[in-house]
Amino acid sequence: MKVGVVGAGMVGSSAAFAMVLQGACSEVVLVDQNEKLAEAQAQDILHATPFAHSVRVHHGNYKGLTGAGVVILAAGVSQRPGETRLELLGRNAAVFKQIIPRILEVAPDTILLIATNPVDIMTHVATQISGLPPERVIGSGTILDTARFRALLGEQLGISSRSIHAYVLGEHGDSEVLAWSGAAAGSIPVEAFGRQVGRPIDAGVKSRIDEAVRRAAYRIIDGKGATYYGIGGGLSRIVSAIAGDEDAILTVAVRMAEVEGVKDITLSLPRIVGAKGAVGTFWPDLSADEHAALKRSAEVLKKAAEGLEV
């Protein structure tokens, strides 16, 4: 499958590099208003293919996106130190108004995969601008937050994070919800597993992990200016699920009619992701507190999107 990446900065190039390392697709084309940057990134990534997978990597203009099964939107302005994702909204919505029609002109059947922050609202905006069915406009959402949650639980329990089943729901940002009530190691609730292996998960551990997941981006941005490797890997994982028609369960953002009583909202829940996009949603069992937190997260996003003219 051919994949386009619009925006050849650190997020877009990291996604392209991850797709080459993982063999997530057969061709990658990078598009950027700075053509010299797109060409340099494509050449650098191409030179890694002998060590990874035989993926065709090149740069181009929007016509180069013709036939792409997925187009990753990583274009926009970068998040500043101390700036919340929601504060990026006004500076990035205008960018999408310019680029989405140009993408769909040459690739009308593509799936749009949104990485630009604030990703939930930008996915909402992209769905509205594109006119595509919601299942074909997917935000990376909390796929990275979920990975961070699983990684930290794996460290706490002394097992591979790949054996952890746990989700982060809602906004990709400050109001996100770590769904502790359904978190499991294998088929065993994490609290019970922790007791068995002598690594208890008590209130203090939960608070530490919650803070580490919720504030991870701020710490990384403070240290090196931006986050890109983790989300690059997450975007590649989504592309793999689409290209392989996996029907994989991933926490991604899709526009929905209603969540916890909040109407017309885009946020992350576990979705079934395959060749047709995010074709199904399931609701994990949540505690009353988690339901309330998810509603608050939806309300935060709804308020941020109110009055937005697209």
PDB file of C-alpha atoms in Angstrom:
ATOM      1  CA  MET A   1       0.000   0.000   0.000  1.00  0.00           C
ATOM      2  CA  LYS A   2       1.137   3.515  -0.829  1.00  0.00           C
ATOM      3  CA  VAL A   3       1.144   6.005   2.057  1.00  0.00           C
ATOM      4  CA  GLY A   4       1.434   9.756   1.778  1.00  0.00           C
ATOM      5  CA  VAL A   5       2.864  11.922   4.540  1.00  0.00           C
ATOM      6  CA  VAL A   6       1.969  15.606   4.373  1.00  0.00           C
ATOM      7  CA  GLY A   7       4.363  17.474   6.631  1.00  0.00           C
ATOM      8  CA  ALA A   8       7.973  16.288   6.572  1.00  0.00           C
ATOM      9  CA  GLY A   9       8.967  17.637   9.962  1.00  0.00           C
ATOM     10  CA  MET A  10       9.939  15.476  12.919  1.00  0.00           C
ATOM     11  CA  VAL A  11       6.550  13.780  13.365  1.00  0.00           C
ATOM     12  CA  GLY A  12       5.998  13.074   9.677  1.00  0.00           C
ATOM     13  CA  SER A  13       9.555  11.898   9.060  1.00  0.00           C
ATOM     14  CA  SER A  14       9.529   9.747  12.223  1.00  0.00           C
ATOM     15  CA  ALA A  15       6.309   8.099  11.019  1.00  0.00           C
ATOM     16  CA  ALA A  16       7.863   7.466   7.605  1.00  0.00           C
ATOM     17  CA  PHE A  17      11.011   6.022   9.198  1.00  0.00           C
ATOM     18  CA  ALA A  18       8.938   3.782  11.489  1.00  0.00           C
ATOM     19  CA  MET A  19       6.918   2.503   8.534  1.00  0.00           C
ATOM     20  CA  VAL A  20      10.143   1.551   6.767  1.00  0.00           C
ATOM     21  CA  LEU A  21      11.529  -0.198   9.852  1.00  0.00           C
ATOM     22  CA  GLN A  22       8.274  -2.086  10.402  1.00  0.00           C
ATOM     23  CA  GLY A  23       7.499  -2.748   6.739  1.00  0.00           C
ATOM     24  CA  ALA A  24       4.078  -1.192   7.257  1.00  0.00           C
ATOM     25  CA  CYS A  25       3.605  -0.298   3.581  1.00  0.00           C
ATOM     26  CA  SER A  26       5.193  -0.669   0.163  1.00  0.00           C
ATOM     27  CA  GLU A  27       5.684   3.009  -0.731  1.00  0.00           C
ATOM     28  CA  VAL A  28       6.004   6.305   1.142  1.00  0.00           C
ATOM     29  CA  VAL A  29       5.843   9.741  -0.438  1.00  0.00           C
ATOM     30  CA  LEU A  30       6.648  12.830   1.622  1.00  0.00           C
ATOM     31  CA  VAL A  31       5.072  16.187   0.778  1.00  0.00           C
ATOM     32  CA  ASP A  32       6.000  19.487   2.389  1.00  0.00           C
ATOM     33  CA  GLN A  33       5.821  23.160   1.475  1.00  0.00           C
ATOM     34  CA  ASN A  34       9.582  23.059   2.006  1.00  0.00           C
ATOM     35  CA  GLU A  35      10.412  20.743  -0.887  1.00  0.00           C
ATOM     36  CA  LYS A  36      14.093  20.664   0.021  1.00  0.00           C
ATOM     37  CA  LEU A  37      13.218  19.322   3.475  1.00  0.00           C
ATOM     38  CA  ALA A  38      10.894  16.660   2.042  1.00  0.00           C
ATOM     39  CA  GLU A  39      13.573  15.550  -0.409  1.00  0.00           C
ATOM     40  CA  ALA A  40      16.244  15.365   2.305  1.00  0.00           C
ATOM     41  CA  GLN A  41      14.023  13.374   4.660  1.00  0.00           C
ATOM     42  CA  ALA A  42      13.038  10.964   1.890  1.00  0.00           C
ATOM     43  CA  GLN A  43      16.657  10.394   0.885  1.00  0.00           C
ATOM     44  CA  ASP A  44      17.782   9.858   4.474  1.00  0.00           C
ATOM     45  CA  ILE A  45      14.995   7.350   5.139  1.00  0.00           C
ATOM     46  CA  LEU A  46      15.553   5.587   1.805  1.00  0.00           C
ATOM     47  CA  HIS A  47      19.156   4.942   2.793  1.00  0.00           C
ATOM     48  CA  ALA A  48      17.913   2.903   5.776  1.00  0.00           C
ATOM     49  CA  THR A  49      15.897   0.483   3.641  1.00  0.00           C
ATOM     50  CA  PRO A  50      18.781  -1.993   3.129  1.00  0.00           C
ATOM     51  CA  PHE A  51      18.745  -2.512   6.902  1.00  0.00           C
ATOM     52  CA  ALA A  52      14.964  -2.839   7.164  1.00  0.00           C
ATOM     53  CA  HIS A  53      12.313  -3.407   4.463  1.00  0.00           C
ATOM     54  CA  SER A  54      12.272  -2.741   0.739  1.00  0.00           C
ATOM     55  CA  VAL A  55       9.940   0.240   0.861  1.00  0.00           C
ATOM     56  CA  ARG A  56      10.011   2.787  -1.966  1.00  0.00           C
ATOM     57  CA  VAL A  57      10.598   6.209  -0.404  1.00  0.00           C
ATOM     58  CA  HIS A  58      10.498   9.510  -2.289  1.00  0.00           C
ATOM     59  CA  HIS A  59       9.220  13.059  -2.081  1.00  0.00           C
ATOM     60  CA  GLY A  60       6.734  14.828  -4.323  1.00  0.00           C
ATOM     61  CA  ASN A  61       3.960  17.372  -4.644  1.00  0.00           C
ATOM     62  CA  TYR A  62       0.273  16.738  -4.015  1.00  0.00           C
ATOM     63  CA  LYS A  63      -0.067  14.901  -7.336  1.00  0.00           C
ATOM     64  CA  GLY A  64       2.394  12.408  -5.907  1.00  0.00           C
ATOM     65  CA  LEU A  65      -0.313  11.326  -3.459  1.00  0.00           C
ATOM     66  CA  THR A  66      -2.387   9.804  -6.265  1.00  0.00           C
ATOM     67  CA  GLY A  67      -3.389   6.268  -5.315  1.00  0.00           C
ATOM     68  CA  ALA A  68      -2.393   6.548  -1.658  1.00  0.00           C
ATOM     69  CA  GLY A  69      -4.433   4.250   0.579  1.00  0.00           C
ATOM     70  CA  VAL A  70      -3.599   6.363   3.626  1.00  0.00           C
ATOM     71  CA  VAL A  71      -2.448   9.962   3.898  1.00  0.00           C
ATOM     72  CA  ILE A  72      -0.926  11.024   7.210  1.00  0.00           C
ATOM     73  CA  LEU A  73      -1.488  14.682   8.049  1.00  0.00           C
ATOM     74  CA  ALA A  74       1.439  15.866  10.137  1.00  0.00           C
ATOM     75  CA  ALA A  75       1.410  19.430   8.849  1.00  0.00           C
ATOM     76  CA  GLY A  76       1.011  22.410  11.118  1.00  0.00           C
ATOM     77  CA  VAL A  77       2.840  24.504  13.648  1.00  0.00           C
ATOM     78  CA  SER A  78       4.767  22.871  16.477  1.00  0.00           C
ATOM     79  CA  GLN A  79       3.738  22.786  20.105  1.00  0.00           C
ATOM     80  CA  ARG A  80       5.631  25.325  22.182  1.00  0.00           C
ATOM     81  CA  PRO A  81       7.100  24.549  25.613  1.00  0.00           C
ATOM     82  CA  GLY A  82       4.318  24.904  28.197  1.00  0.00           C
ATOM     83  CA  GLU A  83       1.633  25.205  25.524  1.00  0.00           C
ATOM     84  CA  THR A  84      -1.347  22.848  25.796  1.00  0.00           C
ATOM     85  CA  ARG A  85      -2.511  20.946  22.765  1.00  0.00           C
ATOM     86  CA  LEU A  86      -5.793  22.804  22.787  1.00  0.00           C
ATOM     87  CA  GLU A  87      -3.987  26.124  22.438  1.00  0.00           C
ATOM     88  CA  LEU A  88      -2.675  24.968  19.091  1.00  0.00           C
ATOM     89  CA  LEU A  89      -6.177  24.868  17.604  1.00  0.00           C
ATOM     90  CA  GLY A  90      -6.397  28.368  16.208  1.00  0.00           C
ATOM     91  CA  ARG A  91      -2.978  28.102  14.563  1.00  0.00           C
ATOM     92  CA  ASN A  92      -3.570  24.774  12.875  1.00  0.00           C
ATOM     93  CA  ALA A  93      -7.206  24.746  11.717  1.00  0.00           C
ATOM     94  CA  ALA A  94      -6.425  27.118   8.831  1.00  0.00           C
ATOM     95  CA  VAL A  95      -3.668  24.810   7.597  1.00  0.00           C
ATOM     96  CA  PHE A  96      -6.144  21.949   7.114  1.00  0.00           C
ATOM     97  CA  LYS A  97      -8.498  24.129   5.087  1.00  0.00           C
ATOM     98  CA  GLN A  98      -5.733  24.502   2.543  1.00  0.00           C
ATOM     99  CA  ILE A  99      -4.322  20.994   2.327  1.00  0.00           C
ATOM    100  CA  ILE A 100      -7.263  18.569   2.689  1.00  0.00           C
ATOM    101  CA  PRO A 101      -9.028  19.587  -0.558  1.00  0.00           C
ATOM    102  CA  ARG A 102      -5.723  19.203  -2.408  1.00  0.00           C
ATOM    103  CA  ILE A 103      -5.268  15.689  -1.014  1.00  0.00           C
ATOM    104  CA  LEU A 104      -8.783  14.541  -1.884  1.00  0.00           C
ATOM    105  CA  GLU A 105      -8.531  15.967  -5.380  1.00  0.00           C
ATOM    106  CA  VAL A 106      -5.918  13.326  -6.244  1.00  0.00           C
ATOM    107  CA  ALA A 107      -6.736  10.608  -3.655  1.00  0.00           C
ATOM    108  CA  PRO A 108     -10.525  10.655  -3.126  1.00  0.00           C
ATOM    109  CA  ASP A 109     -10.611   7.106  -1.739  1.00  0.00           C
ATOM    110  CA  THR A 110      -7.860   7.548   0.833  1.00  0.00           C
ATOM    111  CA  ILE A 111      -8.093   7.260   4.593  1.00  0.00           C
ATOM    112  CA  LEU A 112      -6.926  10.406   6.366  1.00  0.00           C
ATOM    113  CA  LEU A 113      -4.770   9.728   9.425  1.00  0.00           C
ATOM    114  CA  ILE A 114      -4.447  12.848  11.567  1.00  0.00           C
ATOM    115  CA  ALA A 115      -1.370  13.513  13.693  1.00  0.00           C
ATOM    116  CA  THR A 116      -1.464  17.308  13.987  1.00  0.00           C
ATOM    117  CA  ASN A 117      -2.220  18.628  17.486  1.00  0.00           C
ATOM    118  CA  PRO A 118      -4.593  19.165  19.146  1.00  0.00           C
ATOM    119  CA  VAL A 119      -5.322  15.877  17.431  1.00  0.00           C
ATOM    120  CA  ASP A 120      -8.905  15.272  18.642  1.00  0.00           C
ATOM    121  CA  ILE A 121     -10.158  18.644  17.465  1.00  0.00           C
ATOM    122  CA  MET A 122      -8.055  18.536  14.301  1.00  0.00           C
ATOM    123  CA  THR A 123      -9.639  15.167  13.497  1.00  0.00           C
ATOM    124  CA  HIS A 124     -13.058  16.740  14.101  1.00  0.00           C
ATOM    125  CA  VAL A 125     -12.093  19.611  11.776  1.00  0.00           C
ATOM    126  CA  ALA A 126     -10.704  17.239   9.130  1.00  0.00           C
ATOM    127  CA  THR A 127     -13.908  15.188   9.128  1.00  0.00           C
ATOM    128  CA  GLN A 128     -15.949  18.319   8.558  1.00  0.00           C
ATOM    129  CA  ILE A 129     -13.684  19.758   5.858  1.00  0.00           C
ATOM    130  CA  SER A 130     -13.296  16.487   3.970  1.00  0.00           C
ATOM    131  CA  GLY A 131     -16.913  15.361   4.012  1.00  0.00           C
ATOM    132  CA  LEU A 132     -15.648  11.793   4.353  1.00  0.00           C
ATOM    133  CA  PRO A 133     -17.413   9.210   6.524  1.00  0.00           C
ATOM    134  CA  PRO A 134     -16.040   9.385  10.091  1.00  0.00           C
ATOM    135  CA  GLU A 135     -14.473   5.932   9.847  1.00  0.00           C
ATOM    136  CA  ARG A 136     -12.157   7.240   7.108  1.00  0.00           C
ATOM    137  CA  VAL A 137     -10.834  10.164   9.149  1.00  0.00           C
ATOM    138  CA  ILE A 138      -8.826   8.729  12.033  1.00  0.00           C
ATOM    139  CA  GLY A 139      -6.909  10.672  14.647  1.00  0.00           C
ATOM    140  CA  SER A 140      -3.906   9.099  16.318  1.00  0.00           C
ATOM    141  CA  GLY A 141      -5.723  10.021  19.522  1.00  0.00           C
ATOM    142  CA  THR A 142      -4.552   8.212  22.631  1.00  0.00           C
ATOM    143  CA  ILE A 143      -2.647   5.424  20.893  1.00  0.00           C
ATOM    144  CA  LEU A 144       0.574   6.891  22.307  1.00  0.00           C
ATOM    145  CA  ASP A 145      -0.911   7.537  25.763  1.00  0.00           C
ATOM    146  CA  THR A 146      -2.104   3.927  25.808  1.00  0.00           C
ATOM    147  CA  ALA A 147       1.409   2.772  24.889  1.00  0.00           C
ATOM    148  CA  ARG A 148       2.882   4.885  27.696  1.00  0.00           C
ATOM    149  CA  PHE A 149       0.352   3.427  30.153  1.00  0.00           C
ATOM    150  CA  ARG A 150       1.201  -0.128  29.133  1.00  0.00           C
ATOM    151  CA  ALA A 151       4.947   0.516  29.188  1.00  0.00           C
ATOM    152  CA  LEU A 152       4.839   1.876  32.745  1.00  0.00           C
ATOM    153  CA  LEU A 153       2.598  -0.942  33.939  1.00  0.00           C
ATOM    154  CA  GLY A 154       5.003  -3.443  32.400  1.00  0.00           C
ATOM    155  CA  GLU A 155       7.894  -1.838  34.274  1.00  0.00           C
ATOM    156  CA  GLN A 156       5.968  -1.875  37.534  1.00  0.00           C
ATOM    157  CA  LEU A 157       5.006  -5.533  37.166  1.00  0.00           C
ATOM    158  CA  GLY A 158       8.308  -6.705  35.693  1.00  0.00           C
ATOM    159  CA  ILE A 159       6.746  -8.120  32.508  1.00  0.00           C
ATOM    160  CA  SER A 160       6.634  -7.216  28.825  1.00  0.00           C
ATOM    161  CA  SER A 161       4.370  -4.293  28.033  1.00  0.00           C
ATOM    162  CA  ARG A 162       3.054  -6.399  25.145  1.00  0.00           C
ATOM    163  CA  SER A 163       1.347  -8.580  27.755  1.00  0.00           C
ATOM    164  CA  ILE A 164      -0.505  -5.605  29.236  1.00  0.00           C
ATOM    165  CA  HIS A 165      -4.067  -4.822  28.150  1.00  0.00           C
ATOM    166  CA  ALA A 166      -4.989  -1.324  29.251  1.00  0.00           C
ATOM    167  CA  TYR A 167      -6.405   1.769  27.594  1.00  0.00           C
ATOM    168  CA  VAL A 168      -6.306   5.544  27.840  1.00  0.00           C
ATOM    169  CA  LEU A 169      -9.568   7.121  26.715  1.00  0.00           C
ATOM    170  CA  GLY A 170     -10.918  10.562  25.855  1.00  0.00           C
ATOM    171  CA  GLU A 171      -8.728  13.520  24.948  1.00  0.00           C
ATOM    172  CA  HIS A 172      -5.123  13.139  23.900  1.00  0.00           C
ATOM    173  CA  GLY A 173      -4.152  15.646  26.526  1.00  0.00           C
ATOM    174  CA  ASP A 174      -4.690  16.847  30.049  1.00  0.00           C
ATOM    175  CA  SER A 175      -8.210  15.432  30.572  1.00  0.00           C
ATOM    176  CA  GLU A 176      -7.413  11.927  29.319  1.00  0.00           C
ATOM    177  CA  VAL A 177      -8.728   8.961  31.314  1.00  0.00           C
ATOM    178  CA  LEU A 178      -6.549   6.027  32.368  1.00  0.00           C
ATOM    179  CA  ALA A 179      -9.005   3.135  32.529  1.00  0.00           C
ATOM    180  CA  TRP A 180      -7.616   1.313  35.552  1.00  0.00           C
ATOM    181  CA  SER A 181     -10.734  -0.760  36.155  1.00  0.00           C
ATOM    182  CA  GLY A 182     -10.148  -2.842  33.036  1.00  0.00           C
ATOM    183  CA  ALA A 183      -6.341  -2.959  33.062  1.00  0.00           C
ATOM    184  CA  ALA A 184      -5.020  -6.513  32.930  1.00  0.00           C
ATOM    185  CA  ALA A 185      -1.768  -8.433  32.704  1.00  0.00           C
ATOM    186  CA  GLY A 186      -2.662 -11.298  30.429  1.00  0.00           C
ATOM    187  CA  SER A 187      -6.141 -12.110  31.705  1.00  0.00           C
ATOM    188  CA  ILE A 188      -5.463 -11.105  35.321  1.00  0.00           C
ATOM    189  CA  PRO A 189      -6.412  -7.659  36.690  1.00  0.00           C
ATOM    190  CA  VAL A 190      -3.216  -5.680  37.260  1.00  0.00           C
ATOM    191  CA  GLU A 191      -3.848  -5.255  40.991  1.00  0.00           C
ATOM    192  CA  ALA A 192      -4.200  -9.037  41.438  1.00  0.00           C
ATOM    193  CA  PHE A 193      -1.164  -9.695  39.253  1.00  0.00           C
ATOM    194  CA  GLY A 194       0.867  -7.208  41.279  1.00  0.00           C
ATOM    195  CA  ARG A 195      -0.005  -8.982  44.506  1.00  0.00           C
ATOM    196  CA  GLN A 196       1.021 -12.334  43.024  1.00  0.00           C
ATOM    197  CA  VAL A 197       4.461 -11.122  41.950  1.00  0.00           C
ATOM    198  CA  GLY A 198       5.129  -8.952  44.981  1.00  0.00           C
ATOM    199  CA  ARG A 199       4.846  -5.684  43.053  1.00  0.00           C
ATOM    200  CA  PRO A 200       1.660  -4.156  44.441  1.00  0.00           C
ATOM    201  CA  ILE A 201      -0.270  -1.502  42.568  1.00  0.00           C
ATOM    202  CA  ASP A 202      -1.633   0.701  45.326  1.00  0.00           C
ATOM    203  CA  ALA A 203      -3.007   4.233  45.275  1.00  0.00           C
ATOM    204  CA  GLY A 204       0.492   5.718  45.313  1.00  0.00           C
ATOM    205  CA  VAL A 205       1.641   3.656  42.340  1.00  0.00           C
ATOM    206  CA  LYS A 206      -1.514   4.538  40.411  1.00  0.00           C
ATOM    207  CA  SER A 207      -0.982   8.228  41.109  1.00  0.00           C
ATOM    208  CA  ARG A 208       2.651   8.050  39.964  1.00  0.00           C
ATOM    209  CA  ILE A 209       1.803   6.230  36.747  1.00  0.00           C
ATOM    210  CA  ASP A 210      -1.154   8.522  36.041  1.00  0.00           C
ATOM    211  CA  GLU A 211       1.060  11.590  36.408  1.00  0.00           C
ATOM    212  CA  ALA A 212       3.823  10.056  34.294  1.00  0.00           C
ATOM    213  CA  VAL A 213       1.426   9.242  31.448  1.00  0.00           C
ATOM    214  CA  ARG A 214      -0.523  12.496  31.605  1.00  0.00           C
ATOM    215  CA  ARG A 215       2.561  14.748  31.789  1.00  0.00           C
ATOM    216  CA  ALA A 216       4.905  12.775  29.535  1.00  0.00           C
ATOM    217  CA  ALA A 217       4.674  15.119  26.575  1.00  0.00           C
ATOM    218  CA  TYR A 218       5.410  18.187  28.684  1.00  0.00           C
ATOM    219  CA  ARG A 219       8.575  16.634  30.103  1.00  0.00           C
ATOM    220  CA  ILE A 220       9.789  15.515  26.686  1.00  0.00           C
ATOM    221  CA  ILE A 221       9.081  18.914  25.133  1.00  0.00           C
ATOM    222  CA  ASP A 222      10.919  20.590  27.992  1.00  0.00           C
ATOM    223  CA  GLY A 223      13.934  18.365  27.404  1.00  0.00           C
ATOM    224  CA  LYS A 224      14.193  18.310  23.612  1.00  0.00           C
ATOM    225  CA  GLY A 225      11.535  20.627  22.210  1.00  0.00           C
ATOM    226  CA  ALA A 226       9.067  18.127  20.720  1.00  0.00           C
ATOM    227  CA  THR A 227       7.822  14.549  20.789  1.00  0.00           C
ATOM    228  CA  TYR A 228       8.081  12.470  17.629  1.00  0.00           C
ATOM    229  CA  TYR A 229       9.525   8.957  17.980  1.00  0.00           C
ATOM    230  CA  GLY A 230       6.666   7.572  20.058  1.00  0.00           C
ATOM    231  CA  ILE A 231       3.918   9.002  17.869  1.00  0.00           C
ATOM    232  CA  GLY A 232       5.844   7.990  14.765  1.00  0.00           C
ATOM    233  CA  GLY A 233       5.697   4.393  15.971  1.00  0.00           C
ATOM    234  CA  GLY A 234       2.002   4.750  16.777  1.00  0.00           C
ATOM    235  CA  LEU A 235       1.162   6.109  13.329  1.00  0.00           C
ATOM    236  CA  SER A 236       3.061   3.242  11.729  1.00  0.00           C
ATOM    237  CA  ARG A 237       1.053   0.782  13.831  1.00  0.00           C
ATOM    238  CA  ILE A 238      -2.225   2.286  12.609  1.00  0.00           C
ATOM    239  CA  VAL A 239      -1.039   2.127   8.997  1.00  0.00           C
ATOM    240  CA  SER A 240      -0.086  -1.543   9.469  1.00  0.00           C
ATOM    241  CA  ALA A 241      -3.576  -2.327  10.760  1.00  0.00           C
ATOM    242  CA  ILE A 242      -5.148  -0.642   7.729  1.00  0.00           C
ATOM    243  CA  ALA A 243      -2.759  -2.125   5.156  1.00  0.00           C
ATOM    244  CA  GLY A 244      -3.119  -5.619   6.600  1.00  0.00           C
ATOM    245  CA  ASP A 245      -6.873  -5.335   7.157  1.00  0.00           C
ATOM    246  CA  GLU A 246      -6.145  -6.566  10.682  1.00  0.00           C
ATOM    247  CA  ASP A 247      -9.312  -5.481  12.487  1.00  0.00           C
ATOM    248  CA  ALA A 248      -6.941  -4.580  15.311  1.00  0.00           C
ATOM    249  CA  ILE A 249      -8.228  -2.894  18.447  1.00  0.00           C
ATOM    250  CA  LEU A 250      -6.506   0.482  18.804  1.00  0.00           C
ATOM    251  CA  THR A 251      -7.370   3.597  20.805  1.00  0.00           C
ATOM    252  CA  VAL A 252      -7.831   6.176  18.066  1.00  0.00           C
ATOM    253  CA  ALA A 253     -10.018   9.248  17.689  1.00  0.00           C
ATOM    254  CA  VAL A 254     -13.116   9.272  15.479  1.00  0.00           C
ATOM    255  CA  ARG A 255     -16.022  11.696  15.300  1.00  0.00           C
ATOM    256  CA  MET A 256     -19.101  10.294  17.062  1.00  0.00           C
ATOM    257  CA  ALA A 257     -22.712  11.339  17.494  1.00  0.00           C
ATOM    258  CA  GLU A 258     -22.539  11.108  21.289  1.00  0.00           C
ATOM    259  CA  VAL A 259     -20.228  10.106  24.129  1.00  0.00           C
ATOM    260  CA  GLU A 260     -21.396  10.160  27.762  1.00  0.00           C
ATOM    261  CA  GLY A 261     -24.233  12.494  26.809  1.00  0.00           C
ATOM    262  CA  VAL A 262     -21.983  14.949  24.937  1.00  0.00           C
ATOM    263  CA  LYS A 263     -23.155  15.336  21.343  1.00  0.00           C
ATOM    264  CA  ASP A 264     -21.075  15.445  18.142  1.00  0.00           C
ATOM    265  CA  ILE A 265     -17.672  14.839  19.663  1.00  0.00           C
ATOM    266  CA  THR A 266     -14.315  13.429  18.560  1.00  0.00           C
ATOM    267  CA  LEU A 267     -12.190  11.546  21.089  1.00  0.00           C
ATOM    268  CA  SER A 268     -10.512   8.199  21.634  1.00  0.00           C
ATOM    269  CA  LEU A 269     -12.122   4.902  22.482  1.00  0.00           C
ATOM    270  CA  PRO A 270     -10.990   1.406  21.525  1.00  0.00           C
ATOM    271  CA  ARG A 271     -11.771   0.994  17.806  1.00  0.00           C
ATOM    272  CA  ILE A 272     -11.624  -1.856  15.322  1.00  0.00           C
ATOM    273  CA  VAL A 273      -9.178  -0.691  12.654  1.00  0.00           C
ATOM    274  CA  GLY A 274      -8.837  -2.368   9.268  1.00  0.00           C
ATOM    275  CA  ALA A 275      -8.837  -1.724   5.528  1.00  0.00           C
ATOM    276  CA  LYS A 276     -12.030   0.357   5.643  1.00  0.00           C
ATOM    277  CA  GLY A 277     -10.788   2.492   8.511  1.00  0.00           C
ATOM    278  CA  ALA A 278     -12.077   2.610  12.078  1.00  0.00           C
ATOM    279  CA  VAL A 279     -15.176   0.532  11.482  1.00  0.00           C
ATOM    280  CA  GLY A 280     -16.313  -0.211  15.020  1.00  0.00           C
ATOM    281  CA  THR A 281     -16.141   1.056  18.581  1.00  0.00           C
ATOM    282  CA  PHE A 282     -16.396  -0.861  21.804  1.00  0.00           C
ATOM    283  CA  TRP A 283     -16.901   0.405  25.333  1.00  0.00           C
ATOM    284  CA  PRO A 284     -14.669  -1.025  28.056  1.00  0.00           C
ATOM    285  CA  ASP A 285     -16.196  -1.621  31.461  1.00  0.00           C
ATOM    286  CA  LEU A 286     -15.607   1.543  33.462  1.00  0.00           C
ATOM    287  CA  SER A 287     -16.135   2.526  37.072  1.00  0.00           C
ATOM    288  CA  ALA A 288     -18.512   5.343  37.944  1.00  0.00           C
ATOM    289  CA  ASP A 289     -15.531   7.666  38.457  1.00  0.00           C
ATOM    290  CA  GLU A 290     -14.100   6.725  35.060  1.00  0.00           C
ATOM    291  CA  HIS A 291     -17.451   7.356  33.354  1.00  0.00           C
ATOM    292  CA  ALA A 292     -17.560  10.775  34.992  1.00  0.00           C
ATOM    293  CA  ALA A 293     -13.966  11.512  33.954  1.00  0.00           C
ATOM    294  CA  LEU A 294     -14.696  10.503  30.358  1.00  0.00           C
ATOM    295  CA  LYS A 295     -17.689  12.834  30.325  1.00  0.00           C
ATOM    296  CA  ARG A 296     -15.502  15.672  31.627  1.00  0.00           C
ATOM    297  CA  SER A 297     -12.947  14.952  28.917  1.00  0.00           C
ATOM    298  CA  ALA A 298     -15.670  15.075  26.256  1.00  0.00           C
ATOM    299  CA  GLU A 299     -16.926  18.359  27.679  1.00  0.00           C
ATOM    300  CA  VAL A 300     -13.419  19.854  27.569  1.00  0.00           C
ATOM    301  CA  LEU A 301     -13.117  18.996  23.892  1.00  0.00           C
ATOM    302  CA  LYS A 302     -16.635  20.166  23.111  1.00  0.00           C
ATOM    303  CA  LYS A 303     -15.971  23.536  24.709  1.00  0.00           C
ATOM    304  CA  ALA A 304     -12.688  23.933  22.852  1.00  0.00           C
ATOM    305  CA  ALA A 305     -14.385  23.265  19.506  1.00  0.00           C
ATOM    306  CA  GLU A 306     -17.357  25.579  20.106  1.00  0.00           C
ATOM    307  CA  GLY A 307     -17.478  28.572  17.798  1.00  0.00           C
ATOM    308  CA  LEU A 308     -14.858  27.132  15.473  1.00  0.00           C
ATOM    309  CA  GLU A 309     -15.547  28.179  11.885  1.00  0.00           C
ATOM    310  CA  VAL A 310     -14.426  25.674   9.267  1.00  0.00           C
TER     311      VAL A 310
END
